Amino acid sequence: MSDRTAGWIGRAMPRREDPRLLSGRGRYVDDIAPAGCLHLALLRNPLSAGRLAALDVSAARAAEGVALVLTGADLAGLGASAVNPLLPEARAVPMQPLAAERVGAAGQPLAAVVARSPEAAQAALELIDFEIEEEAEIADPEVARHGWLAGQVEEAFARAARVVRVTADHALVAPMALEPRAALAEMAEGRLTVWLSTQTPNRCREDLASILGIDRAEIRVIAPDVGGAFGGKASLMPEDVLVAHAARLLDAPVKWRASRSDEFLAATQGRGAETRAALALDGAGRMTALRAELRFPLGHWMPHSALAPARNAGRILPGPYRVAAVDIALTARLMPMAAVNIYRGAGRPEATLLMERLIDRAAEALGIDPLEMRRRQLIAAETLPGRTPTGETLDRGDYAGLLDRLAEVSGYDALRRAQARRRAAGAVCGLGLALYVEPCGQGWETAEIQLLPDGRLRALTGASAQGQGRETAFAQIVAEALGTAPQAVEVVEGDTDRIDRGIGALASRSTAIGGSAMWAACAALKAQARQALAAALGADEVAETDAGFAAGGRRYGWAEIARLLATGDGPVLSASHTHTAEAEAWASGACLAEVALDPDTGVPTVERITWVDDAGRVVNPLLAEGQLIGGLAQGLGAALMERMVHEDGQVLTGSLMDYAVPRASDMPPVRIDSRPVPSAANPLGVKGVGEAGSIGVPAALVNAIQDALIPFGAPDLSLPLTSEKLWRAMTKDRT
Ligand code: SMO
């Protein structure tokens, strides 16, 4: 294939990362082993929250092989970790890397031991004496209270022909990356290098600099290969700080890696919100007002993005639907458990489930088919981009088009007829619809593009990767922009010495914001090349072609330009760009779940999921599909099986023996179709895709199950919808 073939964006190119990652040549934090590396181990609070009445580490300090023991008192000089306020008047509760007077939860570290070997560190932990006076009560738990108000809500409810209500409560769930967290820090020539399994290397550097009280230039953060994250590695964590601090104190490399149990105990959790809402409908079955109460739990401290789920849920609650009047009240409260932070979807699944349950309940109350009910309320494509009653700006999209396509692809009408037949024959089966919107990233991201002396291009992005295939996607974007082949593009990410400013990868933002930054950097490089070429050739006229430039009847590709202009080994040309999103890109989609319940056991079988997605212009359909399917698996887990269980301040789901994650055999047949509408929010027209499956799929599954349960009264059930809950819902009326 010639270099001059345009159209790299949109191609289903296999992931260039795969040969490395799939053959065991990935390099993760724990694979990095500097000579003389010390090991950090943590004494985690085995009791519940309370007052740390006594802590004696003297025997541990004297133990064989121990280099350092840290307690909360030793960290008094450190600065506070950053918490994004996100909501007006929200209070920030930063991390306490080690408990000081108060212990916030089971699992919070009380002391850290750094020793020659993991075994020596572990042995020293056993020598620490402590006393905790348990006290679960948190003095002032509410850290945020916010509302979204628009229109005449009271009046609409007073005049409503019908009012429907739902409750939707979410379990707390574990983000469950394949690779548990890890941190390694080392001093070299007076500078601190920190390897983190993180989504946000650049932001972690800024946070670390302010906590340690040193200049950002004295810290280098490297995120090597990262084995999944899902929000669980989006924010700097206490263990990261301890490793960095210890490496500085000891002037030696220090490493910590989480066990799976560490992650269940002290990594961030997701979801957990308790939500309720009421919908006012007029005589024609149109929504006239929405009232909602959203209660979001936080743990005993707040990571950087702790308030993002709550804020997202409130601001996007009306979703793709027209409703003029809203009264949405939100609270976020501290609880004596591990921190809650963003997790794939981050508030969007909560909003979507609540809204989609309301619409199904309204459809049932009015005797209207759920698909028709939705069709009547969707915001028209012609009015997009447009404002929502919560003050957001929706991107371009075609929600009715998604729904129509879903009806067509799924054979919706035939499925409804089949359901009636199956029900009559004694089956318990349901169909569940859900539409969703997925706002994809606010803020900024950086990119740099360099022309190297050999004609290759080097693309540096602040949007680091955790297995999404970012190298492949960014190479395609650069190839398209510069008229070269993706193979000629090297992609660099995850190193703050090479990328000075950036955020990272989260909130489905990397392609929309990071990709747009790269696109603009490429345009700037082209402009530079054109000028430099004109100067080098003494030509008045240098024209752009689809694969470089033309002047004086000759063509100049990137290799020729590099040869002409190169003066040394460094980059021949380079251009940087910071893209700041003026508006968010909003992906959207429509899902249909077909579910049957075993009447004797309650076991649900997901017979099929059909899904029409709008991710805007898709850079690589293979990658997009991978994201959709991965999100679907996690959405299915949250809907049907995953839950963190806390009792008396203890975590009862501390291992994969107790916590159910979906396996390959739990995955249903899936049919995915796409109906893209390019985004109006960025020059590439791209929208995000990383969270979609976790947003729409759970709502469709819950609606399908609730639909199946209509003959049994369909009471509101909290997530996850385990077979036990379903069996109880089916048997209540029979016994
Ligand atoms: S939950 Mo995502 O990593 O913003």
XYZ file of C-alpha atoms and ligand atoms in Angstrom:
739
model
C 0.000 0.000 0.000
C 1.402 3.347 -0.960
C 2.157 6.022 1.571
C -0.005 8.321 -0.422
C -3.202 6.464 0.277
C -5.306 8.798 2.341
C -8.101 7.657 4.604
C -6.204 6.250 7.561
C -8.901 7.501 9.863
C -11.731 5.012 9.796
C -9.651 1.931 9.064
C -9.970 -1.207 11.143
C -6.232 -1.561 11.668
C -5.042 -4.280 14.069
C -3.473 -2.928 17.240
C 0.251 -2.316 16.866
C 0.595 -2.887 20.620
C -0.704 -6.422 20.452
C 2.409 -8.367 19.407
C 4.211 -6.849 22.382
C 1.419 -7.136 24.930
C 0.108 -10.528 23.887
C 3.502 -12.213 23.795
C 4.461 -11.183 27.311
C 6.790 -8.384 26.266
C 4.755 -5.686 27.943
C 6.648 -3.812 30.626
C 4.646 -3.005 33.722
C 5.776 -1.208 36.867
C 6.458 -4.442 38.703
C 8.703 -5.619 35.845
C 11.083 -2.786 36.579
C 13.653 -3.821 39.167
C 16.469 -1.355 39.841
C 19.526 -2.758 41.642
C 19.172 -2.523 45.408
C 15.448 -1.945 45.229
C 13.771 -1.834 48.634
C 10.228 -3.022 49.232
C 7.455 -1.157 50.920
C 4.752 -3.005 52.850
C 1.797 -1.580 54.694
C 0.185 -2.324 58.004
C -3.453 -1.864 57.051
C -6.057 -1.245 59.706
C -7.669 -4.637 60.361
C -10.436 -3.063 62.466
C -13.049 -0.527 61.464
C -12.834 3.268 61.622
C -11.918 4.873 64.897
C -9.300 6.692 66.929
C -5.712 5.543 66.703
C -5.056 5.460 70.459
C -1.575 3.948 70.309
C 0.996 3.000 67.711
C 4.404 1.558 68.568
C 6.788 0.896 65.704
C 10.022 0.714 67.726
C 10.465 -3.049 67.376
C 9.788 -2.850 63.630
C 12.371 -0.083 63.251
C 14.960 -2.322 64.894
C 14.065 -5.400 62.855
C 16.440 -7.189 60.523
C 16.605 -5.698 57.036
C 14.376 -2.730 57.800
C 15.476 0.584 56.286
C 12.595 2.805 57.289
C 9.320 2.769 59.163
C 6.859 5.584 58.608
C 3.792 6.541 60.620
C 1.237 9.286 60.190
C 3.234 11.504 62.535
C 6.239 11.253 60.195
C 4.173 12.707 57.340
C 3.080 15.869 59.147
C 5.215 17.999 56.838
C 3.601 16.812 53.594
C 1.158 18.958 51.644
C -2.463 18.087 50.972
C -3.465 16.014 47.969
C -5.501 17.767 45.278
C -9.254 17.311 45.106
C -11.109 18.753 42.150
C -13.969 20.758 43.732
C -16.293 20.226 40.721
C -19.375 21.392 42.641
C -19.804 24.842 44.177
C -19.093 24.920 47.899
C -17.935 21.316 47.989
C -15.560 20.480 50.802
C -12.332 18.625 50.038
C -11.143 15.768 52.216
C -7.632 14.941 51.008
C -5.827 11.655 51.585
C -4.016 10.718 54.779
C -1.426 8.337 53.318
C -0.989 6.963 56.849
C -3.599 7.350 59.566
C -2.775 10.016 62.113
C -5.203 10.512 64.979
C -8.204 9.140 63.207
C -8.367 5.960 61.166
C -10.908 6.431 58.434
C -11.688 2.861 57.513
C -10.631 -0.747 57.542
C -7.706 -1.082 55.155
C -6.282 2.387 55.698
C -2.528 2.063 56.252
C -1.370 2.748 59.822
C 2.335 2.362 59.112
C 4.671 1.669 56.213
C 7.778 -0.488 56.445
C 10.538 -0.305 53.865
C 12.904 -3.264 53.924
C 15.438 -5.205 51.892
C 12.901 -7.810 50.798
C 9.121 -8.118 50.766
C 9.477 -10.880 53.377
C 11.548 -8.718 55.733
C 9.028 -5.905 55.373
C 6.164 -8.281 56.090
C 7.934 -9.717 59.138
C 8.531 -6.239 60.547
C 4.844 -5.378 60.170
C 4.093 -8.151 62.653
C 6.142 -6.311 65.280
C 4.002 -3.189 65.266
C 1.680 -2.644 68.214
C -1.385 -0.491 67.877
C -4.643 0.224 69.565
C -7.778 1.509 67.890
C -10.882 2.706 69.654
C -13.507 1.904 67.095
C -15.946 4.685 66.289
C -17.829 4.453 63.012
C -19.559 7.842 63.227
C -18.118 10.550 60.965
C -18.452 14.005 62.484
C -19.523 15.985 59.429
C -20.106 13.545 56.570
C -21.825 15.733 54.001
C -19.188 17.304 51.741
C -21.367 18.467 48.863
C -24.948 19.449 48.248
C -26.005 20.779 44.919
C -29.095 21.272 42.842
C -30.138 21.771 39.240
C -33.372 23.722 38.869
C -35.198 24.781 35.730
C -38.779 25.580 34.782
C -41.962 25.311 36.812
C -41.591 21.962 38.506
C -44.210 22.388 41.245
C -46.769 23.547 38.770
C -46.069 20.719 36.335
C -46.489 18.109 39.061
C -49.680 19.783 40.288
C -51.133 19.738 36.784
C -49.818 16.310 35.780
C -52.210 13.768 34.310
C -49.962 11.088 35.717
C -46.947 10.875 38.008
C -44.621 7.869 38.121
C -41.807 7.172 40.559
C -38.793 4.905 40.710
C -35.979 4.060 43.054
C -32.684 2.799 41.670
C -29.910 1.855 44.048
C -26.446 0.853 42.903
C -24.023 -1.470 44.590
C -20.481 -0.326 45.194
C -18.254 -2.122 42.724
C -14.541 -2.693 42.202
C -12.928 -1.284 39.025
C -10.894 -4.517 38.793
C -8.038 -3.824 36.434
C -6.187 -6.952 35.367
C -2.974 -5.402 36.679
C -3.275 -4.288 40.316
C -1.713 -0.946 41.160
C 2.042 -0.621 41.617
C 4.501 2.173 42.356
C 8.269 2.426 42.190
C 10.381 5.482 42.974
C 14.074 6.173 42.695
C 16.397 9.138 43.122
C 18.885 9.819 40.338
C 21.134 12.865 40.224
C 18.968 14.668 42.723
C 15.760 14.047 40.819
C 12.927 11.730 41.713
C 11.654 9.245 39.122
C 8.344 7.584 39.916
C 6.889 4.720 37.894
C 3.157 4.456 38.418
C 0.467 2.195 37.057
C -1.669 5.241 36.382
C -4.014 6.877 33.892
C -2.672 10.349 34.630
C 1.142 10.541 34.738
C 1.299 14.285 34.208
C -1.377 15.124 36.715
C 0.227 12.758 39.220
C 3.489 14.644 38.836
C 1.792 17.958 39.646
C 0.021 16.421 42.635
C 3.180 14.733 43.909
C 5.196 17.930 43.590
C 2.719 19.815 45.698
C 2.416 17.060 48.323
C 6.190 16.600 48.604
C 6.760 20.350 48.447
C 9.282 20.195 45.605
C 9.434 21.714 42.152
C 7.636 19.792 39.414
C 10.868 19.802 37.416
C 12.458 17.642 40.112
C 9.995 14.835 39.440
C 9.644 12.525 36.487
C 6.594 10.278 36.384
C 6.576 7.338 34.017
C 3.531 5.206 33.292
C 4.929 2.203 31.435
C 2.452 -0.381 30.129
C -0.640 -0.216 32.285
C -2.893 -3.256 32.467
C -6.307 -1.670 32.633
C -7.557 1.116 34.853
C -11.249 2.024 34.328
C -11.006 5.039 36.641
C -9.332 3.006 39.381
C -5.976 4.507 38.403
C -7.197 7.981 37.533
C -5.983 9.746 40.657
C -2.845 9.792 42.766
C -3.156 7.270 45.603
C -1.683 7.116 49.132
C 0.680 4.262 48.268
C 2.157 6.349 45.428
C 2.962 9.134 47.857
C 4.517 6.768 50.398
C 6.801 5.168 47.830
C 7.944 8.553 46.504
C 8.491 9.963 49.988
C 10.432 6.894 51.152
C 12.670 6.904 48.069
C 13.587 10.517 48.792
C 14.257 9.894 52.480
C 16.387 6.836 51.781
C 17.931 7.969 48.502
C 17.216 4.441 47.255
C 14.710 2.755 44.965
C 11.504 1.715 46.740
C 8.718 -0.399 45.294
C 5.193 -1.342 46.314
C 2.762 -3.539 44.484
C -0.821 -4.220 45.401
C -2.159 -7.683 45.924
C -5.699 -8.326 44.760
C -6.774 -8.110 48.408
C -5.089 -4.715 48.756
C -7.191 -3.570 45.838
C -10.450 -4.805 47.357
C -9.566 -3.172 50.659
C -8.085 0.131 49.684
C -8.278 0.860 45.954
C -11.073 3.150 44.887
C -14.590 1.806 44.458
C -17.197 2.906 41.966
C -20.969 3.590 41.950
C -22.941 3.005 45.153
C -25.454 5.825 44.624
C -28.990 5.720 45.934
C -31.294 7.482 43.531
C -34.986 8.196 43.299
C -37.041 10.245 40.918
C -40.530 11.213 39.862
C -41.778 12.132 36.435
C -44.811 14.279 35.667
C -46.676 13.434 32.443
C -49.368 15.341 30.633
C -52.498 13.881 29.042
C -50.594 13.080 25.858
C -47.966 11.077 27.734
C -45.279 13.734 27.412
C -42.828 14.364 30.212
C -43.401 17.778 31.706
C -41.199 17.719 34.798
C -38.540 15.629 36.455
C -37.729 15.582 40.130
C -34.795 13.565 41.422
C -32.790 12.957 44.528
C -29.292 11.552 44.108
C -27.257 10.393 47.083
C -23.661 9.580 46.299
C -21.391 7.828 48.776
C -17.759 8.788 49.212
C -15.244 6.845 51.205
C -13.252 8.229 54.119
C -11.222 10.497 51.813
C -11.569 12.019 48.378
C -9.291 11.221 45.442
C -8.858 13.924 42.803
C -12.075 13.137 40.885
C -14.242 11.880 43.753
C -17.109 14.253 42.985
C -17.173 13.605 39.244
C -19.729 10.763 39.346
C -22.174 12.795 41.422
C -21.784 15.858 39.249
C -22.073 13.876 36.013
C -25.206 12.101 37.167
C -26.932 15.375 38.000
C -25.903 17.349 34.969
C -26.819 14.695 32.390
C -29.882 13.214 34.080
C -32.457 14.158 31.425
C -30.245 12.373 28.860
C -31.526 12.505 25.283
C -35.038 13.425 26.394
C -37.055 16.624 26.244
C -38.165 17.812 29.622
C -38.448 21.497 30.354
C -38.665 21.505 34.129
C -36.194 19.773 36.432
C -35.458 19.756 40.125
C -32.440 17.571 40.779
C -30.989 17.477 44.269
C -27.660 15.899 44.974
C -25.711 15.073 48.092
C -22.331 13.435 48.541
C -21.375 12.011 51.918
C -18.277 10.514 53.451
C -18.533 6.956 54.711
C -16.104 4.866 56.766
C -14.791 2.783 53.868
C -12.282 2.913 51.013
C -12.502 5.953 48.754
C -15.100 6.105 45.999
C -13.950 7.635 42.740
C -14.730 7.588 39.044
C -15.284 4.191 37.486
C -16.040 3.569 33.798
C -19.097 5.723 33.163
C -18.668 7.853 36.279
C -22.206 9.006 37.053
C -23.542 8.447 33.563
C -24.735 4.883 34.277
C -26.520 6.149 37.376
C -28.297 8.917 35.455
C -29.174 6.593 32.603
C -30.615 3.863 34.787
C -32.814 6.296 36.702
C -34.150 7.989 33.587
C -34.682 4.786 31.648
C -36.514 3.157 34.549
C -38.781 6.206 34.788
C -39.652 6.025 31.125
C -40.450 2.330 31.283
C -42.611 2.885 34.318
C -44.399 5.736 32.564
C -44.928 3.542 29.501
C -46.369 0.798 31.667
C -48.627 3.220 33.549
C -49.974 4.697 30.328
C -50.165 1.445 28.395
C -47.790 2.698 25.713
C -45.042 0.526 24.251
C -41.675 1.519 25.758
C -40.187 2.165 22.325
C -43.032 4.441 21.299
C -42.871 6.147 24.677
C -39.225 6.997 24.075
C -39.814 8.132 20.524
C -42.299 10.747 21.778
C -39.797 12.310 24.167
C -36.515 12.336 22.264
C -34.832 15.616 21.465
C -34.995 16.178 17.698
C -31.770 15.954 15.707
C -32.508 19.299 14.029
C -32.311 21.079 17.378
C -28.796 19.790 18.130
C -26.352 21.005 19.332
C -28.666 22.354 22.005
C -28.982 23.221 25.664
C -30.342 20.940 28.353
C -32.417 22.134 31.328
C -29.364 21.389 33.479
C -27.327 23.910 31.487
C -25.265 21.485 29.418
C -24.684 21.755 25.683
C -25.589 18.551 23.899
C -23.515 17.696 20.848
C -24.858 16.901 17.444
C -26.622 13.545 17.370
C -29.699 11.720 16.153
C -31.375 9.944 19.022
C -34.551 9.073 17.104
C -32.366 7.714 14.323
C -30.579 5.465 16.833
C -33.886 4.194 18.174
C -35.342 3.544 14.721
C -32.216 1.721 13.681
C -32.307 -0.331 16.878
C -35.926 -1.304 16.209
C -34.961 -2.365 12.713
C -31.759 -4.267 13.545
C -33.291 -6.053 16.518
C -36.625 -6.833 14.892
C -38.257 -5.167 17.871
C -41.884 -5.639 16.859
C -41.394 -9.337 16.202
C -39.587 -9.692 19.533
C -42.546 -8.118 21.334
C -44.936 -10.537 19.649
C -42.677 -13.446 20.535
C -42.550 -12.253 24.133
C -46.353 -12.327 24.371
C -46.391 -15.884 22.992
C -43.629 -17.023 25.353
C -45.345 -15.439 28.339
C -48.584 -17.162 27.486
C -46.638 -20.416 27.469
C -45.291 -19.786 30.985
C -41.921 -18.188 30.270
C -40.649 -15.240 32.302
C -39.019 -13.007 29.724
C -38.548 -9.345 29.025
C -37.246 -6.746 26.627
C -35.397 -3.721 27.899
C -34.565 -0.540 26.041
C -32.149 2.160 27.050
C -30.851 5.268 25.373
C -27.846 7.051 26.746
C -25.653 10.067 26.264
C -21.961 10.017 27.070
C -20.337 13.435 27.458
C -16.692 12.889 26.585
C -14.232 15.028 28.356
C -13.808 18.627 29.298
C -10.602 20.566 29.594
C -7.395 20.294 27.643
C -4.716 17.943 26.413
C -1.344 18.376 24.767
C 0.393 16.983 21.712
C 3.742 17.372 20.037
C 4.750 16.117 16.623
C 8.366 15.868 15.478
C 9.887 15.186 12.098
C 12.973 13.019 12.669
C 16.080 13.103 10.475
C 15.183 9.751 8.871
C 11.782 11.054 7.783
C 9.846 9.262 10.469
C 7.376 11.132 12.619
C 7.283 11.041 16.394
C 3.973 11.857 18.064
C 3.991 12.681 21.760
C 0.667 12.783 23.567
C -0.422 13.648 27.083
C -3.231 11.112 26.730
C -1.531 8.007 28.073
C -2.721 4.460 27.422
C -3.883 1.606 29.645
C -4.508 -0.952 26.948
C -6.998 0.874 24.741
C -4.789 0.762 21.642
C -3.940 4.420 21.765
C -0.656 3.994 19.849
C -2.554 2.549 16.917
C -5.231 5.240 16.942
C -2.823 8.157 17.284
C -0.597 6.810 14.500
C -3.680 6.744 12.266
C -4.575 10.330 13.151
C -1.038 11.516 12.380
C -0.861 9.497 9.171
C -4.099 11.025 7.989
C -3.047 14.546 8.921
C 0.404 14.356 7.361
C -0.189 12.050 4.421
C 2.184 9.382 5.597
C 1.741 5.755 6.661
C 0.931 4.888 10.287
C 4.005 2.636 10.252
C 6.153 5.768 9.895
C 4.731 7.222 13.108
C 6.201 6.478 16.506
C 3.835 7.262 19.391
C 5.236 8.325 22.744
C 3.144 8.615 25.884
C 3.367 8.131 29.624
C 6.605 9.953 30.452
C 6.609 13.455 31.920
C 10.210 14.051 30.854
C 9.121 13.691 27.250
C 5.674 15.245 27.605
C 5.920 18.206 29.939
C 2.231 19.016 30.248
C -0.804 16.826 29.999
C -3.711 15.282 31.840
C -3.935 11.615 30.891
C -6.629 9.206 29.848
C -10.029 9.286 31.463
C -13.620 10.318 30.860
C -13.577 9.015 27.263
C -11.574 12.108 26.426
C -8.386 10.911 24.752
C -9.468 10.789 21.129
C -11.735 13.825 21.314
C -9.310 16.086 23.173
C -5.904 14.396 22.859
C -6.604 13.433 19.241
C -7.694 16.968 18.424
C -4.507 18.308 19.987
C -2.497 15.948 17.753
C -4.468 16.956 14.673
C -3.712 20.631 15.324
C -0.037 19.945 16.077
C 0.209 18.174 12.719
C -1.313 21.168 10.952
C 1.287 23.393 12.615
C 4.077 21.025 11.560
C 2.854 21.146 7.990
C 2.900 24.931 7.998
C 6.455 24.910 9.354
C 7.604 22.354 6.817
C 6.171 24.363 3.988
C 8.000 27.495 5.074
C 11.255 25.699 5.744
C 11.051 23.934 2.413
C 10.420 27.184 0.576
C 13.440 28.718 2.285
C 15.677 25.703 1.615
C 14.691 25.515 -2.044
C 14.532 29.246 -2.559
C 11.118 28.566 -4.059
C 8.316 31.096 -4.173
C 5.636 28.496 -4.461
C 5.412 25.339 -2.346
C 2.114 23.504 -2.754
C 0.575 21.007 -0.370
C -0.135 17.533 -1.720
C -1.813 14.607 -0.032
C 1.557 13.170 0.947
C 3.761 16.198 1.518
C 4.564 19.099 -0.755
C 5.365 20.002 -4.354
C 7.650 22.729 -5.646
C 9.194 23.404 -9.026
C 7.597 20.300 -10.511
C 9.054 17.991 -7.843
C 7.349 16.231 -4.983
C 8.708 16.284 -1.453
C 7.574 13.608 0.978
C 8.495 13.716 4.670
C 11.665 11.700 4.066
C 12.921 14.158 1.438
C 12.019 17.130 3.617
C 13.897 15.610 6.539
C 16.944 14.939 4.343
C 16.899 18.482 3.009
C 16.529 20.158 6.373
C 18.357 17.880 8.814
C 21.350 19.387 10.530
C 21.954 16.910 13.352
C 20.444 13.970 15.200
C 17.626 15.880 16.851
C 14.164 16.501 15.426
C 14.263 18.408 12.143
C 11.008 20.167 12.884
C 8.603 20.024 15.747
C 5.251 21.541 16.619
C 3.171 21.447 19.784
C -0.428 22.161 20.485
C -2.665 22.294 23.511
C -6.274 21.656 22.627
C -8.832 23.079 24.987
C -12.310 21.723 24.439
C -14.818 24.528 24.020
C -17.654 22.049 24.172
C -17.883 18.410 25.099
C -18.331 15.717 22.513
C -21.392 13.659 23.438
C -21.594 10.114 22.196
C -24.964 8.427 22.379
C -26.577 5.106 21.722
C -29.568 2.857 22.039
C -29.514 -0.649 23.518
C -31.985 -3.476 23.633
C -31.577 -6.407 26.008
C -33.510 -9.647 25.738
C -33.583 -11.530 29.019
C -35.310 -14.671 30.303
C -35.523 -15.685 33.961
C -35.630 -19.244 35.182
C -38.883 -19.307 37.175
C -37.516 -21.964 39.536
C -34.116 -20.459 40.318
C -34.282 -16.818 39.278
C -31.153 -17.246 37.153
C -31.241 -14.663 34.358
C -30.163 -15.560 30.848
C -29.233 -12.625 28.662
C -30.386 -13.930 25.305
C -29.008 -11.061 23.290
C -27.945 -7.449 23.409
C -28.491 -5.314 20.352
C -26.881 -1.965 20.331
C -26.642 1.003 17.995
C -23.885 3.406 18.923
C -22.973 6.896 17.784
C -19.316 7.531 18.569
C -19.068 10.235 15.929
C -16.334 9.749 13.371
C -14.575 6.533 14.324
C -10.779 6.497 14.014
C -10.517 2.710 14.141
C -13.657 0.524 14.160
C -11.778 -2.434 15.672
C -10.681 -0.381 18.657
C -14.120 1.150 19.043
C -15.754 -2.264 19.049
C -13.267 -3.486 21.647
C -14.174 -0.565 23.854
C -17.900 -1.156 23.409
C -17.631 -4.861 24.234
C -15.369 -4.241 27.235
C -17.732 -1.627 28.599
C -20.608 -4.003 28.018
C -18.910 -6.704 30.093
C -18.445 -4.309 32.980
C -21.972 -2.972 32.572
C -23.325 -6.500 32.685
C -21.263 -7.181 35.785
C -22.656 -4.125 37.569
C -26.226 -4.970 36.583
C -26.220 -8.662 37.398
C -23.416 -9.759 39.684
C -20.855 -7.337 41.076
C -21.079 -5.847 44.558
C -18.741 -4.836 47.307
C -20.201 -5.933 50.630
C -19.375 -3.997 53.782
C -20.519 -5.072 57.218
C -19.609 -3.501 60.544
C -16.879 -1.507 58.863
C -15.310 -4.581 57.297
C -15.053 -5.573 53.663
C -16.623 -8.997 53.213
C -15.772 -9.198 49.512
C -12.010 -9.186 49.876
C -11.107 -11.621 47.131
C -12.248 -12.993 43.811
C -13.763 -15.911 45.741
C -16.302 -13.457 47.191
C -16.668 -10.884 44.449
C -18.222 -11.947 41.161
C -16.846 -10.501 37.953
C -18.283 -11.580 34.623
C -16.361 -14.303 32.810
C -16.203 -14.973 29.112
C -18.987 -17.538 29.522
C -21.264 -14.853 31.012
C -21.056 -12.745 27.879
C -24.275 -12.779 25.862
C -24.564 -12.753 22.089
C -24.065 -9.150 21.033
C -25.069 -7.408 17.836
C -23.534 -3.972 17.398
C -24.469 -1.470 14.766
C -23.384 2.100 14.443
C -25.034 5.231 13.202
C -22.387 7.907 13.530
C -23.091 11.611 13.555
C -19.830 13.607 13.578
C -19.256 15.707 16.660
C -19.567 19.466 16.430
C -17.197 19.839 19.369
C -13.832 19.103 17.748
C -12.111 19.313 14.372
C -11.949 15.526 13.978
C -15.670 15.028 14.544
C -14.900 12.266 17.040
C -16.800 11.355 20.183
C -15.763 9.053 23.012
C -16.507 5.381 23.183
C -14.770 4.028 26.258
C -17.630 4.200 28.702
C -20.669 3.614 26.494
C -21.102 -0.060 27.357
C -21.103 0.614 31.072
C -23.704 3.342 30.625
C -26.430 1.981 28.382
C -26.175 -1.761 28.880
C -26.996 -1.944 32.616
C -30.124 0.161 32.109
C -31.257 -2.029 29.211
C -30.629 -5.173 31.266
C -32.496 -3.852 34.293
C -35.393 -2.731 32.115
C -35.531 -6.154 30.469
C -35.626 -7.893 33.819
C -38.199 -5.490 35.198
C -40.233 -6.063 32.057
C -40.033 -9.801 32.681
C -41.219 -9.191 36.235
C -44.275 -7.105 35.310
C -46.585 -10.106 35.844
C -45.115 -10.267 39.375
C -45.646 -6.593 40.140
C -42.102 -5.530 39.145
C -40.956 -3.970 42.430
C -37.879 -1.721 42.272
C -34.854 -3.904 42.936
C -31.405 -2.724 43.940
C -28.349 -3.706 41.896
C -26.977 -6.198 41.257
C -29.966 -8.224 40.125
C -28.783 -11.557 41.443
C -30.748 -14.740 40.939
C -31.735 -14.677 44.604
C -33.392 -11.255 44.306
C -35.111 -12.298 41.107
C -36.325 -15.563 42.585
C -37.736 -13.713 45.577
C -39.478 -11.206 43.319
C -41.092 -14.068 41.412
C -42.108 -16.160 44.397
C -43.524 -13.480 46.696
C -46.956 -13.516 45.139
C -47.138 -17.261 44.847
C -46.442 -18.232 48.426
S -14.125 6.399 34.915
Mo -12.766 7.085 33.623
O -11.273 6.453 33.860
O -13.022 8.699 33.658
